[in-house]
CSV table of C-alpha atoms and ligand atoms in Angstrom, one decimal:
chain,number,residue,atom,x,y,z
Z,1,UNK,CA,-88.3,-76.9,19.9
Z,2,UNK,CA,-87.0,-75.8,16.5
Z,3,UNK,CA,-89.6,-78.2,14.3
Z,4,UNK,CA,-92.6,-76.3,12.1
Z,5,UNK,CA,-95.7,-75.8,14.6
Z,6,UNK,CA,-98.6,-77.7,11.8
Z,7,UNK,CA,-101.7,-76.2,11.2
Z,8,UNK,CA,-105.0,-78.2,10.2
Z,9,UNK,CA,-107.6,-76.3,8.1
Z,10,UNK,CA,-111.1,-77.3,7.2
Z,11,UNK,CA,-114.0,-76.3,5.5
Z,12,UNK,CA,-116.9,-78.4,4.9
Z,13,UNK,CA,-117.7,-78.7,1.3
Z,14,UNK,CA,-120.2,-76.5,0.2
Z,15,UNK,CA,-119.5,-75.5,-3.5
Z,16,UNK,CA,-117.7,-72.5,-4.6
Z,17,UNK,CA,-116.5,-70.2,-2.2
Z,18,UNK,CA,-117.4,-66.4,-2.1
Z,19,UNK,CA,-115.0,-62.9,-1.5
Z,20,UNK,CA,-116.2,-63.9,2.7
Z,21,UNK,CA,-114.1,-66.8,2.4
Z,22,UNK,CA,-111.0,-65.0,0.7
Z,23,UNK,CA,-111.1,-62.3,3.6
Z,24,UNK,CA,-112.1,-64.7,6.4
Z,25,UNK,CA,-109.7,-67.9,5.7
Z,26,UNK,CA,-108.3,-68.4,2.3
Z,27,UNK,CA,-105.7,-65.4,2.3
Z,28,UNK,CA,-105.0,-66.3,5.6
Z,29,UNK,CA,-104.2,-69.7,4.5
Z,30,UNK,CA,-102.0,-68.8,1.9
Z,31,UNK,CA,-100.2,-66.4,4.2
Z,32,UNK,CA,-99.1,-69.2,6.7
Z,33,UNK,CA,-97.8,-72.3,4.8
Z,34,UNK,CA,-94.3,-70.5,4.3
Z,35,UNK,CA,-94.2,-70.3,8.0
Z,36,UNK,CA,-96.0,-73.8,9.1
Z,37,UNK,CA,-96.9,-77.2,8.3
Z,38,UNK,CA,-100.0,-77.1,6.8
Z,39,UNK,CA,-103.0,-79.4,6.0
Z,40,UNK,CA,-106.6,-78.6,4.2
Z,41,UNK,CA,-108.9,-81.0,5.1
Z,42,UNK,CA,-112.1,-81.5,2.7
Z,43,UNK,CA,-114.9,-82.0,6.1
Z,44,UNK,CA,-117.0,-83.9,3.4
Z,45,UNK,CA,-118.3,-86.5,6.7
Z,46,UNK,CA,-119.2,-82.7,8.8
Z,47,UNK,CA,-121.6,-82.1,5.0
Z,48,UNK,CA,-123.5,-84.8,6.5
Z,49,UNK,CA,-124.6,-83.7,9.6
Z,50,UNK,CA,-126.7,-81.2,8.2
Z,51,UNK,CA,-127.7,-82.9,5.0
Z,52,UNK,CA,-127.6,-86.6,4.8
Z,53,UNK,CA,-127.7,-86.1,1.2
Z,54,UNK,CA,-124.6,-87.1,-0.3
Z,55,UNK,CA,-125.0,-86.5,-4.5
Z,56,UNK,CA,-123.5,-83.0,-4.7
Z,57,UNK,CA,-120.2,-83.9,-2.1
Z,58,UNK,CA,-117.7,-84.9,-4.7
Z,59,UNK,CA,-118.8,-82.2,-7.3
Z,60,UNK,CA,-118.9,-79.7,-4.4
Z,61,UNK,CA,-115.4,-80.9,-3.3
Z,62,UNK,CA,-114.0,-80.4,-6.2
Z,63,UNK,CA,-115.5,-76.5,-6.5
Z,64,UNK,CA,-114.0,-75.8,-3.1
Z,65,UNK,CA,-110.8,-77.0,-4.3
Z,66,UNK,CA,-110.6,-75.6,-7.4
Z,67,UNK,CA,-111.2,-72.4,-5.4
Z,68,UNK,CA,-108.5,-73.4,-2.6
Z,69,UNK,CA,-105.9,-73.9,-5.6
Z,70,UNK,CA,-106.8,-70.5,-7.1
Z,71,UNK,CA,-105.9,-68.7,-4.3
Z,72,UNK,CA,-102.9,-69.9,-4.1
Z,73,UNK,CA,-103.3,-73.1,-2.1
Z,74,UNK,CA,-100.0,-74.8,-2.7
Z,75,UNK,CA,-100.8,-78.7,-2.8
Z,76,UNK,CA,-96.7,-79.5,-3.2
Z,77,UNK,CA,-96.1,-77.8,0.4
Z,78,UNK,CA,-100.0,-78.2,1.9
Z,79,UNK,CA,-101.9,-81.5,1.1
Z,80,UNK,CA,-105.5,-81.4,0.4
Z,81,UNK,CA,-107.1,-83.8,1.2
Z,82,UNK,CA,-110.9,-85.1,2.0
Z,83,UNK,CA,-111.7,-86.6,5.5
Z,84,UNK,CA,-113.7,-89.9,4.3
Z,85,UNK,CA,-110.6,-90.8,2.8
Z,86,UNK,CA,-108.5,-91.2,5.4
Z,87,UNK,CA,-110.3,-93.7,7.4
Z,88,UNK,CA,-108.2,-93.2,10.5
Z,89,UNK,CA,-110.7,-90.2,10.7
Z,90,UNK,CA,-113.7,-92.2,12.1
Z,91,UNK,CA,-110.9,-94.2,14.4
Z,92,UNK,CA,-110.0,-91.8,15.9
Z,93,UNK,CA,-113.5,-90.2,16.3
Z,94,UNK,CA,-114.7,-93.2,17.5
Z,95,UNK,CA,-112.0,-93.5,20.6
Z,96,UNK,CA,-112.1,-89.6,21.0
Z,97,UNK,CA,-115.9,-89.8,21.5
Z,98,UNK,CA,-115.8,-91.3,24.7
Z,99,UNK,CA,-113.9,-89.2,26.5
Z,100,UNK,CA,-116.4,-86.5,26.8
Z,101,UNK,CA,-120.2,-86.7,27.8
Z,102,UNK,CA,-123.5,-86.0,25.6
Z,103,UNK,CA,-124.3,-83.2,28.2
Z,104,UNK,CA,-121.1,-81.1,27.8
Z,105,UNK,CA,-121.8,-81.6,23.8
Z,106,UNK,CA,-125.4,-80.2,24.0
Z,107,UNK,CA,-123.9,-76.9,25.4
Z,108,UNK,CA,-121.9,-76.3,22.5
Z,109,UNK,CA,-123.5,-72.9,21.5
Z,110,UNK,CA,-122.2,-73.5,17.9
Z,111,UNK,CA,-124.5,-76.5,17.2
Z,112,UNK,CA,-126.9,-75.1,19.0
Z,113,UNK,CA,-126.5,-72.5,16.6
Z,114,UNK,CA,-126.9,-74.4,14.0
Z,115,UNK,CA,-129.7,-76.3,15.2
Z,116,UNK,CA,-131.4,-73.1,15.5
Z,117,UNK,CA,-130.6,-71.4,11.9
Z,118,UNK,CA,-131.6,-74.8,10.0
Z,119,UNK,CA,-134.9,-75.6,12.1
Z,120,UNK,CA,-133.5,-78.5,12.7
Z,121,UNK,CA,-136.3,-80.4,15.1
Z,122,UNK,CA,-133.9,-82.9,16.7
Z,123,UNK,CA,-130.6,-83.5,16.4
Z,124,UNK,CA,-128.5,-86.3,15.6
Z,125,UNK,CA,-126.2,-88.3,17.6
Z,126,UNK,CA,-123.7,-87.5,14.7
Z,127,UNK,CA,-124.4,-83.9,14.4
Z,128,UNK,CA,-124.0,-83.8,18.6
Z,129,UNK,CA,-120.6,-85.5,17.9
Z,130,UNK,CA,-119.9,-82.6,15.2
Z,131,UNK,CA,-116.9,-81.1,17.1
Z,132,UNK,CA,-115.9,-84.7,18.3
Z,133,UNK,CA,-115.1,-85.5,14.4
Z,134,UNK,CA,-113.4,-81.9,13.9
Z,135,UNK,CA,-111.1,-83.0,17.3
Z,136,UNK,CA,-110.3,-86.3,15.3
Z,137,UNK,CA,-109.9,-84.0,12.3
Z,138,UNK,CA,-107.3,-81.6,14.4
Z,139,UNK,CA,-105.9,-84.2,16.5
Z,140,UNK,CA,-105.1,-86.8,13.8
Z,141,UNK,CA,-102.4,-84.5,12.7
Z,142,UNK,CA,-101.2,-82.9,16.0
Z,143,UNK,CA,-102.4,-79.4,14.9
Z,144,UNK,CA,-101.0,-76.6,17.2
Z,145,UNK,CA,-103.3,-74.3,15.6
Z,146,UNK,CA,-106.8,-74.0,14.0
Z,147,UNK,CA,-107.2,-71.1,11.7
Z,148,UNK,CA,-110.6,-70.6,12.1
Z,149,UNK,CA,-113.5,-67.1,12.7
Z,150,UNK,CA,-115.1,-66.3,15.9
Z,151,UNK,CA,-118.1,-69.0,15.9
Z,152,UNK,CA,-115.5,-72.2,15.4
Z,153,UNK,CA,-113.8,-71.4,18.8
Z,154,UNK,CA,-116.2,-73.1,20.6
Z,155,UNK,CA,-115.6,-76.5,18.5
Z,156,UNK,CA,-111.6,-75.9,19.3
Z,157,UNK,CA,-112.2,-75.4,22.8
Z,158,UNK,CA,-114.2,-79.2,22.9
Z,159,UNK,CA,-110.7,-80.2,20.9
Z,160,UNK,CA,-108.5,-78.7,23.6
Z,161,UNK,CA,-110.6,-80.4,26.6
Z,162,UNK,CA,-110.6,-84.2,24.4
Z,163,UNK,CA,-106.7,-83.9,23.8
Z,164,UNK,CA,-106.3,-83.0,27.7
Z,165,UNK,CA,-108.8,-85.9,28.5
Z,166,UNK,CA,-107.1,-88.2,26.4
Z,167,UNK,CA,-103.2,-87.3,27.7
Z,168,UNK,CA,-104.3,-87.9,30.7
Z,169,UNK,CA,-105.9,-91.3,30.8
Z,170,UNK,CA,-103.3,-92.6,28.3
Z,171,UNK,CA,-100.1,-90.7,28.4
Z,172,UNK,CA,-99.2,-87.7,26.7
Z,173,UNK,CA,-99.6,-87.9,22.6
Z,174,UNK,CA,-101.6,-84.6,21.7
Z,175,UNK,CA,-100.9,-81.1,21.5
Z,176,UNK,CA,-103.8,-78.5,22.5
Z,177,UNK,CA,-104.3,-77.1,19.4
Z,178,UNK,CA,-105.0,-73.5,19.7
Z,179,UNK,CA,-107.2,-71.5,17.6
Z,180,UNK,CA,-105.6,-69.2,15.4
Z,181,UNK,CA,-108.5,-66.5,14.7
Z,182,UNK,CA,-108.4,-64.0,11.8
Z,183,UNK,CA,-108.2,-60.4,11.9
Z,184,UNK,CA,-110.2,-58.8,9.4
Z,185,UNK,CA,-113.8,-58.5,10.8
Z,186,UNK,CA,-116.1,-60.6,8.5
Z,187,UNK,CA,-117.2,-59.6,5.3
Z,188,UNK,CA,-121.1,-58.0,5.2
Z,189,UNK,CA,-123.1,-59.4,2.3
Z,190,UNK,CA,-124.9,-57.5,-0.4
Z,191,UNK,CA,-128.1,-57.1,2.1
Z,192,UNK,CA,-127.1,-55.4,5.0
Z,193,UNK,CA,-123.9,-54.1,6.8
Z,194,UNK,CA,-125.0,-56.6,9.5
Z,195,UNK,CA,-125.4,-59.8,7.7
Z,196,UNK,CA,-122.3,-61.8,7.1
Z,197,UNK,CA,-121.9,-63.0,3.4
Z,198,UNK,CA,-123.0,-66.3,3.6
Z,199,UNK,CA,-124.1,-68.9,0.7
Z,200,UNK,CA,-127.7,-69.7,2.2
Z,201,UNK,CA,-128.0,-65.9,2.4
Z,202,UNK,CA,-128.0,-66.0,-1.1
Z,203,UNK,CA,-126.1,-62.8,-0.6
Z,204,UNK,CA,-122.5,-63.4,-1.8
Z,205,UNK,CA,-120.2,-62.6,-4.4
Z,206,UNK,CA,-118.4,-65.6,-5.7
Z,207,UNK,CA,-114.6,-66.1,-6.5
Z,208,UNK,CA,-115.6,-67.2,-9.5
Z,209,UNK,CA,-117.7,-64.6,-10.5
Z,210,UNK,CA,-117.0,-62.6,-13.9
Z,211,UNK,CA,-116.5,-58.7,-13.7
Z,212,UNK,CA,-120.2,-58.4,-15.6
Z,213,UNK,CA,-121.4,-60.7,-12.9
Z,214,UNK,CA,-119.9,-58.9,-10.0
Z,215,UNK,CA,-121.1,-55.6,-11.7
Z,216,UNK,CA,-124.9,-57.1,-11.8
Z,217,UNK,CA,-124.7,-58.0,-8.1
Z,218,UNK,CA,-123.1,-55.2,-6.7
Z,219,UNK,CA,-125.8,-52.6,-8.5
Z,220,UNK,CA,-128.1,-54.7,-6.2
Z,221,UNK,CA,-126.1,-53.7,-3.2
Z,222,UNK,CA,-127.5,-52.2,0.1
Z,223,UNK,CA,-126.1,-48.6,0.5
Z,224,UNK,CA,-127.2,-45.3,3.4
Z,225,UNK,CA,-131.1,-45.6,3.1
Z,226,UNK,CA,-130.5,-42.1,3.8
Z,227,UNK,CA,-129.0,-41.2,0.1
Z,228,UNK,CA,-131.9,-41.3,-1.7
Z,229,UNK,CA,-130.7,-38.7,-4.6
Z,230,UNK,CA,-127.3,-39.0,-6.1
Z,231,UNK,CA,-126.3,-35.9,-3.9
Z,232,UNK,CA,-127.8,-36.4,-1.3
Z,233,UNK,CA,-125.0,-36.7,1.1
Z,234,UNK,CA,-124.0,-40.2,2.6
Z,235,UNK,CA,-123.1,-41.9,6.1
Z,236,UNK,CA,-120.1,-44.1,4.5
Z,237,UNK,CA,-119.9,-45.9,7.8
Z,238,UNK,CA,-123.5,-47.9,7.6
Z,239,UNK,CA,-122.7,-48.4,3.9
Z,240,UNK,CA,-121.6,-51.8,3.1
Z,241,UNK,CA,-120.5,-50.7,-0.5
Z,242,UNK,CA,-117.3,-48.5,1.5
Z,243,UNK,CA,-116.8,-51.6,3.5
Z,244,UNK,CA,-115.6,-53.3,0.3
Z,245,UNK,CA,-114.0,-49.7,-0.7
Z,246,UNK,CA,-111.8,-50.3,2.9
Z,247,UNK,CA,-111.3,-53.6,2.1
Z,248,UNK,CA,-110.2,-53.6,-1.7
Z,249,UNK,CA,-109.5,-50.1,-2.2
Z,250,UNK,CA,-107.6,-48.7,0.4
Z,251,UNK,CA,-105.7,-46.2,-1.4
Z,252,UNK,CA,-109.2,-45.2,-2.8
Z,253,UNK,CA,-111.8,-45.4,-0.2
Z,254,UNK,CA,-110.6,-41.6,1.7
Z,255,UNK,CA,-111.8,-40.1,-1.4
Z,256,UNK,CA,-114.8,-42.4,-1.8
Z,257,UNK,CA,-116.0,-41.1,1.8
Z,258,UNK,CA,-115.4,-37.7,1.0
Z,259,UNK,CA,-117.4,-37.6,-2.3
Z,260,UNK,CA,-120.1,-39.4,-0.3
Z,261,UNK,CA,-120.3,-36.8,3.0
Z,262,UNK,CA,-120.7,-33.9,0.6
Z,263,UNK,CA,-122.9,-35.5,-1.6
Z,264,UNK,CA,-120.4,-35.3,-5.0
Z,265,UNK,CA,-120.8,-39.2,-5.4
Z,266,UNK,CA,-123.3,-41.1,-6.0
Z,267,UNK,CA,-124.2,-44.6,-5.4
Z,268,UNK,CA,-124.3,-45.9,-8.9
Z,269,UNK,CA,-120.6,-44.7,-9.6
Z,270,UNK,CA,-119.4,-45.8,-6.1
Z,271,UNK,CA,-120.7,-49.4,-6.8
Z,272,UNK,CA,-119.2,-49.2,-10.1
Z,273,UNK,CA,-115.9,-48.5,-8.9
Z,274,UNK,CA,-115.6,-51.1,-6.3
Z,275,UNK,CA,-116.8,-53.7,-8.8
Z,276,UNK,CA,-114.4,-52.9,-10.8
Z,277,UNK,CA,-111.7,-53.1,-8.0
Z,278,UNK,CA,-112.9,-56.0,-7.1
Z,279,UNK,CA,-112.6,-57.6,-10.9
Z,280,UNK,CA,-109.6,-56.6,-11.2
Z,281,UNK,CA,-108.1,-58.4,-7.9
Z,282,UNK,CA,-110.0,-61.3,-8.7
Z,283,UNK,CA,-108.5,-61.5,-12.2
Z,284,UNK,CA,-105.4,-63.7,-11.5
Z,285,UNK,CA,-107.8,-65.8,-9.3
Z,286,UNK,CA,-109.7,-66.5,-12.4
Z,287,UNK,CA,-107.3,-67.1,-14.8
Z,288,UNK,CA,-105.6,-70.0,-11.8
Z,289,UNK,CA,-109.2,-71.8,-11.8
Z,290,UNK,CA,-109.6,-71.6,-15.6
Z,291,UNK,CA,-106.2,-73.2,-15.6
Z,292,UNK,CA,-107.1,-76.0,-12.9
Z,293,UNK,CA,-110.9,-76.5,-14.7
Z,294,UNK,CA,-109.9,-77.2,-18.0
Z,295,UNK,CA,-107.5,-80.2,-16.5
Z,296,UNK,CA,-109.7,-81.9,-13.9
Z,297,UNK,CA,-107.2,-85.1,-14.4
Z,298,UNK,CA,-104.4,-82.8,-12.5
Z,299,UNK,CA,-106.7,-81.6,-10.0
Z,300,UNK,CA,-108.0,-85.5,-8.9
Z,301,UNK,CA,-104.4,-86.1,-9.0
Z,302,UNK,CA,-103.4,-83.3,-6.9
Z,303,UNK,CA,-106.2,-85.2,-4.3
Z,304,UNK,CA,-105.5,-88.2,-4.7
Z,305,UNK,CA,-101.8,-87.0,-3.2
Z,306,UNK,CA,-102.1,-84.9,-0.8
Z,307,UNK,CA,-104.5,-88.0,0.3
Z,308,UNK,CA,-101.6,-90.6,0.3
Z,309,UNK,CA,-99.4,-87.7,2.6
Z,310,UNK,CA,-102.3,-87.2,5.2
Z,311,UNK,CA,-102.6,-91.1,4.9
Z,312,UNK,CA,-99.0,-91.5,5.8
Z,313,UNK,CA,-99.8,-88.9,9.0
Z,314,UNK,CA,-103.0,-90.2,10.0
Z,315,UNK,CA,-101.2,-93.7,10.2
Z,316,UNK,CA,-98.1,-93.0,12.0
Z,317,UNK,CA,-100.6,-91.0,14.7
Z,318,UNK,CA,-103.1,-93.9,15.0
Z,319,UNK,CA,-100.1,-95.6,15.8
Z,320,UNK,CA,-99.0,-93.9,18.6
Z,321,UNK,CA,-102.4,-93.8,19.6
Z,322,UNK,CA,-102.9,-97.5,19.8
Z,323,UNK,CA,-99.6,-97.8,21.6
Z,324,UNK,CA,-100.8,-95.3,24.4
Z,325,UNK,CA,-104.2,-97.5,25.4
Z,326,UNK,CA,-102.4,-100.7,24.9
Z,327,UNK,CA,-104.8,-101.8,21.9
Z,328,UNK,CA,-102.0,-102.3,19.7
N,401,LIG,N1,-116.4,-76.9,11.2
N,401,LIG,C1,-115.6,-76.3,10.2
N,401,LIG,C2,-116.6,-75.3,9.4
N,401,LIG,O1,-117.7,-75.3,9.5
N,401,LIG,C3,-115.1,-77.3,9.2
N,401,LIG,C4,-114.1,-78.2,9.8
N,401,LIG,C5,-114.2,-79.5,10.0
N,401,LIG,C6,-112.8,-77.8,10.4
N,401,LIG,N2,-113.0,-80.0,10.5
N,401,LIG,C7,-112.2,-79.0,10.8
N,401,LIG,C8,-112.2,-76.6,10.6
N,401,LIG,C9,-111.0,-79.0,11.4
N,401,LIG,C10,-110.9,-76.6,11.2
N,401,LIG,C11,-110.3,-77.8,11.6
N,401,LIG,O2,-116.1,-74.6,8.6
């Protein structure tokens, strides 16, 4: 073919982003726009499926972007953009929506999921249509691939069937866009080797989190229930603490479960260590979102950009789309 495959990223805009969302997406992210066509999409409408309340979007937003631009997000080659914006979004939603039935959307385990996490008592005819608006969201674009973890696939799959759907009732416009899934397992929070760092966990360390901060939180850390007294020896493999060491410290962490088998370390210096690890490769990240924070006229410039270019895509699809059913 010899053009760029394009890849469509989303997150929907929860506030600042924790080390989960380095591991699971961000370095990922950063990794691939050399190699692809990239767009980050702010899923500010997908905030209001769960929450109708809408005062914290913008100012969330903006903390996910900073946090996007801090890793290394490059907005000249990526645009970033936010999904109400672009208003081709509900368009395209709209048309998308029916070519797939209520019942096939009520077996998607991931809002079922969700349904079930948040208590939610019934659900929404927008929140149903959840992975309808992410299709619009991937589609929009012609994304190939969806960088996303294990509990998106199912919302990509509902993509794949709508773009197939659509190609062939109106002649073929969309790619199936494949997911692209990450490697690293997910990253455990402070709790429990089991839980997955998660903001409404309450169990995260944050990007933007100082080295004293990180220190505090990681002293609170989970470790071998087993290790009582510092020599006691350890079981490094239900620790979460040496799941960071594997992570961050590589070169480090055959020592670290050495000194914890016999017994020679204890938890206080072991936590200590990997905070300090952890500072330390956070520490250009900082000094990017100090950079971005104290000239928040670049950063709604930066938006307001890489909003014209998704524009100028979302357009030239809709387009096409029109064209296809005749409604032009
Ligand atoms: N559902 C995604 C999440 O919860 C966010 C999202 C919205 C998304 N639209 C997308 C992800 C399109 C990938 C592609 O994080």
């Amino acid at each position: 073919m010899g053009t760029r495959q394009t890849i469509l990223s989303g997150m929907r805009p929860t506030g600042k982003l924790h080390l989960g969302h380095l591991v699971g997406a961000l370095e990922n992210w950063v990794k691939l726009q050399g190699e692809y066509d990239n767009y980050h999409l702010i899923a500010d409408y997908h905030a209001l499926t769960t929450d109708p309340d809408s005062s914290r979007i913008w100012s969330n937003s903006i903390d996910m972007l900073l946090d996007w631009l801090a890793a290394g997000v490059d907005p000249a080659r990526s645009p970033v953009f936010r999904q109400s914006q672009i208003k081709e979004h509900t368009e395209l939603h709209l048309i998308l929506s029916m070519l797939i039935t209520a019942a096939r959307l009520e077996r998607n385990p991931a809002v079922k999921e969700q349904v079930r996490d948040l208590n939610i008592e019934n659900v929404s005819y927008g929140h149903l249509g959840y992975p309808v608006l992410q299709a619009a969201d991937i589609l929009l674009y012609k994304g190939d691939l969806v960088p996303v973890g294990e509990d998106q696939v199912p919302h990509v799959e509902i993509a794949r069937e709508i773009a197939r759907r659509f190609n062939n009732q109106y002649g073929a416009v969309f790619p199936e866009p494949e997911p692209k899934l990450t490697h690293f397992p997910r990253l455990p929070g402070l709790d429990g080797l089991e839980k997955k760092m998660s903001k409404s966990a309450g169990n995260t360390i944050l990007l933007s989190d100082s080295p004293e901060e990180i220190l505090k939180k990681m002293k609170t850390a989970v470790t071998d229930p087993l290790k009582v007294r510092r020599n006691d020896p350890g079981r490094p493999e239900v620790c979460l603490v040496y799941r960071y060491h594997q992570k961050f410290n590589p070169s480090g962490s055959a020592e670290i479960e050495a000194g914890c088998r016999s017994g020679a370390l204890g938890c206080v210096e072991c936590k200590a260590t990997i905070a300090g690890v952890i500072a330390s490769h956070l520490s250009p990240f900082r000094e990017r979102r100090a950079h971005f924070e104290s000239r928040p006229g670049e950063v709604t410039e930066i938006l307001a950009d890489g909003e014209a270019r998704a524009r100028a895509r979302a357009r030239t699809t809709m387009a096409e789309v029109r064209r296809a059913m005749n409604m032009g």
